[in-house]
Amino acid sequence: MKTQELLRDKKLKVTPARIELIELFKREKKPLSYEDIKDTINMDRATFYRNMNKFEEVGLFSVFESNSKIRFFEFKLTPHAHFICIECHSIECIKSLDIKLDGYEVHNMTIKGRCKNCTL
Amino acid sequence: MKTQELLRDKKLKVTPARIELIELFKREKKPLSYEDIKDTINMDRATFYRNMNKFEEVGLFSVFESNSKIRFFEFKLTPHAHFICIECHSIECIKSLDIKLDGYEVHNMTIKGRCKNCTL
DNA sequence: AACTTTAATGCAACTTAGTCGCATTAAATG
DNA sequence: CATTTAATGCGACTAAGTTGCATTAAAGTT
C-alpha cells in the first residue's frame, strides 16, 4: 500500500515527517533506533518518538527494547522474533521461530544472548 | 546449594547485602525489579544494581527488560521464557516454550503482548 | 590476632533514552 | 477561504540505572 493511503487508512494526518519515517523504514526492512537514523531524518527527536509511538498504537510498526533500554522500531511486515546480541549489539530477524502462544495476543518476541560471531 | 557456597563458588565476597538478595530471590522464584523490592531490602540502590549486575555476569541470575525500560532480575533455576503484558504489566514465566536457537547462545527470551486477562 | 590487600558499600552527582508542556504551524474539513 | 484539529520544534523535565569517591568490611598473609 502507498504510504499516504496507509496513513489515511489509520486516520492519521499525512505530514512530511510521517512520510519520511514510513518510507525510510519500508526501505530498510530492519529494526532501527532513533540513534541509528537521527542524522538522516529531518525532524525533531520529539516528533520522531511521538510518531513512532502512534505508528505502534495503530499497528503499523512493531517495537522492542534492546539491552540497555534502547527502543527499536520496525515496519511491520511478517511477524517474527528478534535476536539481540549482548556482546556486539547486533540485531537479527529470526524467521524460523513460531511466535504464537496459546491464549495470548503476542506483539513481539525477543531473544537475547550471544550471536554466531560472538560465540566463536 | 547454600547461598554462601554459591558466592564462594563464583569467587565473590560474601556480604550481608549479597546474602539478602540471593535469599530473597530464591524465595520469590519470580522476576523482580528494584522498584518491587526497594522497601524490603536493606541497601543502597547502587549496591542493589552493582550486585545484580555481578550476579548476571557470573551466571547466577537472568535479567530482562520489560516495556518501559525496567530491568527484571530472577534467580536462575530452569531456563524459561517470560511473557510481559503491555496492558497490566504483569509478568508470567512461560515454561512451555523451548528457548533454544541453533547456533546462538540464548540468555533469555521475552514475549510481549496482552495476557489472558487483558484480551477478554 | 594483627596486617595488608582487595573489593563492597553509601552517598550524591551524573547520564541518557525518552517524554511533556506550550506556543507555533500545518493538515483536514466544510 | 475560514475553522477546527492535530502535528511540530524547542527546551525543560523524568526516571532508571550508573559512576566517582571516600569509607568500610571481607579475604588472604604472616
Tab-separated table of C-alpha atoms (C1' of nucleotides) in Angstrom:
chain	number	residue	atom	x	y	z
A	1	MET	CA	0.000	0.000	0.000
A	2	LYS	CA	1.184	3.518	-0.702
A	3	THR	CA	2.412	5.476	2.277
A	4	GLN	CA	-0.280	8.134	2.056
A	5	GLU	CA	-3.033	5.554	1.851
A	6	LEU	CA	-1.515	3.740	4.781
A	7	LEU	CA	-1.784	6.867	6.902
A	8	ARG	CA	-5.286	7.819	5.761
A	9	ASP	CA	-6.381	4.280	6.396
A	10	LYS	CA	-5.332	4.687	10.022
A	11	LYS	CA	-6.915	8.141	10.249
A	12	LEU	CA	-3.570	9.813	10.733
A	13	LYS	CA	-2.730	13.158	9.154
A	14	VAL	CA	-0.372	12.942	6.238
A	15	THR	CA	2.706	15.015	7.104
A	16	PRO	CA	6.205	15.170	5.628
A	17	ALA	CA	7.712	13.749	8.808
A	18	ARG	CA	5.426	10.721	8.750
A	19	ILE	CA	6.031	10.040	5.102
A	20	GLU	CA	9.764	10.288	5.611
A	21	LEU	CA	9.687	7.843	8.511
A	22	ILE	CA	7.487	5.262	6.887
A	23	GLU	CA	9.390	5.322	3.608
A	24	LEU	CA	12.709	5.015	5.384
A	25	PHE	CA	11.586	2.033	7.428
A	26	LYS	CA	9.931	0.434	4.422
A	27	ARG	CA	13.249	0.683	2.585
A	28	GLU	CA	15.443	-0.530	5.428
A	29	LYS	CA	13.341	-3.553	6.333
A	30	LYS	CA	15.054	-3.902	9.679
A	31	PRO	CA	14.743	-2.574	13.225
A	32	LEU	CA	16.284	0.832	13.830
A	33	SER	CA	16.599	3.109	16.820
A	34	TYR	CA	16.443	6.894	16.986
A	35	GLU	CA	20.206	6.952	17.369
A	36	ASP	CA	20.581	4.941	14.169
A	37	ILE	CA	18.762	7.429	11.985
A	38	LYS	CA	18.782	10.770	13.746
A	39	ASP	CA	21.313	12.181	11.313
A	40	THR	CA	19.416	11.139	8.224
A	41	ILE	CA	15.958	12.231	9.266
A	42	ASN	CA	14.705	15.738	9.102
A	43	MET	CA	12.756	16.242	12.289
A	44	ASP	CA	12.963	16.773	15.989
A	45	ARG	CA	13.530	13.935	18.437
A	46	ALA	CA	10.114	14.520	19.986
A	47	THR	CA	8.467	14.303	16.591
A	48	PHE	CA	10.258	11.066	15.854
A	49	TYR	CA	9.172	9.438	19.091
A	50	ARG	CA	5.625	10.767	19.002
A	51	ASN	CA	5.145	9.440	15.512
A	52	MET	CA	6.717	6.082	16.184
A	53	ASN	CA	4.517	5.641	19.229
A	54	LYS	CA	1.469	6.477	17.135
A	55	PHE	CA	2.580	4.034	14.467
A	56	GLU	CA	2.864	1.322	17.053
A	57	GLU	CA	-0.565	2.104	18.527
A	58	VAL	CA	-2.274	1.762	15.175
A	59	GLY	CA	-0.356	-1.377	14.359
A	60	LEU	CA	1.886	-0.167	11.549
A	61	PHE	CA	5.130	-0.757	13.415
A	62	SER	CA	6.472	-3.208	15.923
A	63	VAL	CA	8.694	-2.094	18.751
A	64	PHE	CA	11.034	-3.755	21.169
A	65	GLU	CA	13.692	-2.808	23.673
A	66	SER	CA	17.270	-3.943	23.281
A	67	ASN	CA	19.686	-4.393	26.051
A	68	SER	CA	20.428	-1.083	27.654
A	69	LYS	CA	16.933	0.258	27.219
A	70	ILE	CA	17.062	1.388	23.626
A	71	ARG	CA	13.839	1.193	21.643
A	72	PHE	CA	13.937	-0.354	18.188
A	73	PHE	CA	11.240	0.230	15.614
A	74	GLU	CA	10.412	-1.839	12.576
A	75	PHE	CA	7.857	-1.513	9.817
A	76	LYS	CA	5.529	-4.450	10.318
A	77	LEU	CA	5.562	-6.983	7.510
A	78	THR	CA	5.535	-10.637	8.514
A	79	PRO	CA	5.688	-11.114	12.284
A	80	HIS	CA	8.941	-12.601	13.505
A	81	ALA	CA	11.237	-12.783	16.503
A	82	HIS	CA	14.440	-10.795	17.018
A	83	PHE	CA	17.770	-11.859	18.318
A	84	ILE	CA	19.819	-9.239	20.146
A	85	CYS	CA	23.479	-9.906	20.794
A	86	ILE	CA	24.560	-8.685	24.203
A	87	GLU	CA	28.162	-8.528	23.052
A	88	CYS	CA	28.226	-6.852	19.638
A	89	HIS	CA	24.710	-5.398	19.973
A	90	SER	CA	23.720	-6.622	16.542
A	91	ILE	CA	20.100	-7.439	15.840
A	92	GLU	CA	18.900	-10.263	13.667
A	93	CYS	CA	15.435	-11.128	12.482
A	94	ILE	CA	14.618	-14.746	13.284
A	95	LYS	CA	12.042	-16.098	10.891
A	96	SER	CA	12.426	-19.728	11.894
A	97	LEU	CA	10.595	-19.413	15.199
A	98	ASP	CA	6.871	-19.522	15.570
A	99	ILE	CA	5.835	-16.535	17.623
A	100	LYS	CA	2.470	-17.821	18.710
A	101	LEU	CA	1.420	-18.595	22.248
A	102	ASP	CA	-1.968	-20.050	23.110
A	103	GLY	CA	-4.283	-17.662	24.896
A	104	TYR	CA	-2.022	-14.670	24.499
A	105	GLU	CA	-2.028	-11.851	21.985
A	106	VAL	CA	1.657	-11.776	21.059
A	107	HIS	CA	3.102	-8.443	19.926
A	108	ASN	CA	6.728	-9.361	19.793
A	109	MET	CA	9.330	-11.849	20.818
A	110	THR	CA	12.944	-11.065	21.574
A	111	ILE	CA	15.778	-13.394	22.318
A	112	LYS	CA	18.957	-12.165	23.914
A	113	GLY	CA	22.304	-13.840	24.040
A	114	ARG	CA	25.474	-14.112	22.045
A	115	CYS	CA	25.260	-14.361	18.293
A	116	LYS	CA	27.068	-16.749	15.981
A	117	ASN	CA	30.070	-14.476	15.548
A	118	CYS	CA	30.425	-13.692	19.219
A	119	THR	CA	30.385	-17.314	20.370
A	120	LEU	CA	33.424	-18.244	18.265
B	1	MET	CA	23.459	-25.055	47.140
B	2	LYS	CA	23.724	-22.812	50.166
B	3	THR	CA	23.948	-19.105	49.484
B	4	GLN	CA	27.426	-18.705	50.903
B	5	GLU	CA	28.789	-21.618	48.907
B	6	LEU	CA	27.139	-20.178	45.824
B	7	LEU	CA	29.039	-16.933	46.286
B	8	ARG	CA	32.375	-18.543	47.130
B	9	ASP	CA	31.988	-20.810	44.161
B	10	LYS	CA	31.801	-17.720	41.925
B	11	LYS	CA	34.699	-16.070	43.748
B	12	LEU	CA	32.502	-13.303	45.084
B	13	LYS	CA	32.889	-11.911	48.574
B	14	VAL	CA	30.197	-12.969	50.984
B	15	THR	CA	28.483	-9.817	52.256
B	16	PRO	CA	25.184	-9.251	54.060
B	17	ALA	CA	23.744	-7.426	51.039
B	18	ARG	CA	24.510	-10.307	48.701
B	19	ILE	CA	23.100	-12.889	51.039
B	20	GLU	CA	19.957	-10.833	51.488
B	21	LEU	CA	19.465	-10.503	47.722
B	22	ILE	CA	20.084	-14.098	46.844
B	23	GLU	CA	17.879	-15.447	49.612
B	24	LEU	CA	15.070	-13.067	48.689
B	25	PHE	CA	15.169	-14.066	45.038
B	26	LYS	CA	15.475	-17.752	45.916
B	27	ARG	CA	12.324	-17.413	47.978
B	28	GLU	CA	10.325	-15.390	45.477
B	29	LYS	CA	11.066	-17.584	42.475
B	30	LYS	CA	9.941	-14.864	40.068
B	31	PRO	CA	11.372	-11.825	38.280
B	32	LEU	CA	11.512	-8.655	40.346
B	33	SER	CA	12.678	-5.119	39.701
B	34	TYR	CA	14.414	-2.704	42.024
B	35	GLU	CA	11.132	-0.858	42.441
B	36	ASP	CA	9.442	-4.070	43.544
B	37	ILE	CA	11.753	-4.707	46.459
B	38	LYS	CA	13.415	-1.439	47.349
B	39	ASP	CA	11.336	-1.102	50.524
B	40	THR	CA	12.092	-4.580	51.767
B	41	ILE	CA	15.814	-4.642	51.142
B	42	ASN	CA	18.369	-3.067	53.347
B	43	MET	CA	20.863	-1.476	50.993
B	44	ASP	CA	21.502	1.408	48.664
B	45	ARG	CA	20.191	1.440	45.089
B	46	ALA	CA	23.747	1.421	43.769
B	47	THR	CA	24.579	-1.629	45.835
B	48	PHE	CA	21.496	-3.400	44.554
B	49	TYR	CA	22.339	-2.738	40.913
B	50	ARG	CA	26.033	-3.440	41.240
B	51	ASN	CA	25.335	-6.763	42.846
B	52	MET	CA	22.640	-7.773	40.423
B	53	ASN	CA	24.926	-6.952	37.522
B	54	LYS	CA	27.647	-9.091	39.066
B	55	PHE	CA	25.202	-11.913	39.627
B	56	GLU	CA	24.231	-11.781	35.997
B	57	GLU	CA	27.874	-11.741	34.837
B	58	VAL	CA	28.704	-14.872	36.764
B	59	GLY	CA	25.541	-16.610	35.637
B	60	LEU	CA	23.585	-16.759	38.882
B	61	PHE	CA	20.750	-14.551	37.688
B	62	SER	CA	18.932	-13.899	34.473
B	63	VAL	CA	17.886	-10.404	33.506
B	64	PHE	CA	15.485	-8.898	31.045
B	65	GLU	CA	13.942	-5.547	30.288
B	66	SER	CA	10.225	-5.015	30.432
B	67	ASN	CA	8.378	-2.458	28.481
B	68	SER	CA	9.347	0.973	29.645
B	69	LYS	CA	12.971	0.109	30.283
B	70	ILE	CA	12.689	-1.531	33.659
B	71	ARG	CA	15.138	-4.304	34.423
B	72	PHE	CA	13.842	-7.509	35.964
B	73	PHE	CA	16.075	-9.957	37.773
B	74	GLU	CA	15.436	-13.609	38.523
B	75	PHE	CA	17.399	-16.264	40.306
B	76	LYS	CA	18.328	-18.746	37.622
B	77	LEU	CA	16.778	-22.173	38.035
B	78	THR	CA	15.417	-23.807	34.883
B	79	PRO	CA	15.719	-21.569	31.817
B	80	HIS	CA	12.364	-20.350	30.506
B	81	ALA	CA	10.732	-17.538	28.567
B	82	HIS	CA	8.806	-14.610	30.054
B	83	PHE	CA	5.601	-13.041	28.949
B	84	ILE	CA	5.173	-9.341	29.685
B	85	CYS	CA	1.719	-7.818	29.384
B	86	ILE	CA	1.843	-4.360	27.864
B	87	GLU	CA	-1.514	-3.514	29.420
B	88	CYS	CA	-1.428	-4.686	33.042
B	89	HIS	CA	2.382	-5.033	33.152
B	90	SER	CA	2.174	-8.453	34.721
B	91	ILE	CA	4.955	-10.934	34.077
B	92	GLU	CA	4.465	-14.649	33.624
B	93	CYS	CA	7.021	-17.403	33.320
B	94	ILE	CA	6.374	-19.484	30.218
B	95	LYS	CA	7.712	-22.973	30.652
B	96	SER	CA	6.018	-24.426	27.600
B	97	LEU	CA	8.350	-22.817	25.065
B	98	ASP	CA	11.684	-24.202	24.096
B	99	ILE	CA	14.200	-21.397	24.382
B	100	LYS	CA	16.843	-22.904	22.168
B	101	LEU	CA	18.059	-21.487	18.891
B	102	ASP	CA	20.612	-23.246	16.732
B	103	GLY	CA	23.979	-21.550	16.584
B	104	TYR	CA	23.156	-18.980	19.238
B	105	GLU	CA	23.904	-18.877	22.926
B	106	VAL	CA	20.496	-17.885	24.277
B	107	HIS	CA	20.410	-15.947	27.544
B	108	ASN	CA	16.761	-15.097	27.671
B	109	MET	CA	13.559	-14.923	25.705
B	110	THR	CA	10.790	-12.421	26.272
B	111	ILE	CA	7.401	-12.208	24.678
B	112	LYS	CA	5.348	-9.058	24.853
B	113	GLY	CA	1.678	-8.617	24.198
B	114	ARG	CA	-1.595	-8.803	26.025
B	115	CYS	CA	-2.136	-11.516	28.600
B	116	LYS	CA	-5.138	-13.782	29.014
B	117	ASN	CA	-6.970	-11.396	31.344
B	118	CYS	CA	-6.330	-8.334	29.229
B	119	THR	CA	-7.605	-9.861	25.986
B	120	LEU	CA	-11.057	-10.575	27.444
C	1	DA	C1'	45.180	-11.986	66.149
C	2	DA	C1'	47.047	-8.007	63.757
C	3	DC	C1'	48.381	-6.510	58.975
C	4	DT	C1'	47.632	-5.902	54.213
C	5	DT	C1'	45.234	-6.244	50.158
C	6	DT	C1'	41.248	-6.157	47.686
C	7	DA	C1'	36.697	-5.425	46.883
C	8	DA	C1'	31.916	-3.805	48.550
C	9	DT	C1'	29.161	-0.097	50.366
C	10	DG	C1'	26.638	4.510	50.754
C	11	DC	C1'	26.034	8.831	49.165
C	12	DA	C1'	25.440	12.342	45.861
C	13	DA	C1'	26.173	13.685	41.368
C	14	DC	C1'	25.604	12.261	36.815
C	15	DT	C1'	23.923	10.048	32.324
C	16	DT	C1'	20.742	9.225	28.835
C	17	DA	C1'	16.688	7.494	26.318
C	18	DG	C1'	12.542	9.045	26.065
C	19	DT	C1'	8.519	12.368	27.397
C	20	DC	C1'	5.875	16.661	28.138
C	21	DG	C1'	4.104	21.489	28.080
C	22	DC	C1'	3.410	25.060	25.260
C	23	DA	C1'	3.452	28.283	21.573
C	24	DT	C1'	3.504	27.902	16.618
C	25	DT	C1'	2.447	25.885	12.246
C	26	DA	C1'	0.301	22.960	9.070
C	27	DA	C1'	-3.376	19.415	7.622
C	28	DA	C1'	-8.123	18.299	7.052
C	29	DT	C1'	-12.974	19.610	6.889
C	30	DG	C1'	-16.964	22.208	5.084
D	1	DC	C1'	-11.205	30.831	2.497
D	2	DA	C1'	-12.298	30.134	7.420
D	3	DT	C1'	-12.332	26.967	11.110
D	4	DT	C1'	-11.099	23.062	13.521
D	5	DT	C1'	-7.959	19.790	14.813
D	6	DA	C1'	-3.779	17.772	15.207
D	7	DA	C1'	1.483	17.819	14.339
D	8	DT	C1'	5.792	20.155	15.018
D	9	DG	C1'	10.002	22.212	17.364
D	10	DC	C1'	12.019	23.719	21.260
D	11	DG	C1'	13.565	23.456	25.856
D	12	DA	C1'	12.691	21.699	30.219
D	13	DC	C1'	11.885	17.582	32.504
D	14	DT	C1'	11.723	12.467	34.134
D	15	DA	C1'	13.308	8.255	35.849
D	16	DA	C1'	16.025	4.018	35.649
D	17	DG	C1'	20.287	2.970	36.120
D	18	DT	C1'	25.476	4.240	36.626
D	19	DT	C1'	29.722	6.317	38.419
D	20	DG	C1'	33.315	8.654	41.330
D	21	DC	C1'	34.972	8.780	45.618
D	22	DA	C1'	35.744	8.348	50.430
D	23	DT	C1'	34.759	4.860	53.815
D	24	DT	C1'	34.144	0.235	55.495
D	25	DA	C1'	34.348	-4.565	55.553
D	26	DA	C1'	35.935	-9.259	53.621
D	27	DA	C1'	39.684	-12.334	52.485
D	28	DG	C1'	44.347	-13.657	52.377
D	29	DT	C1'	49.024	-13.478	54.760
D	30	DT	C1'	52.449	-13.560	58.216
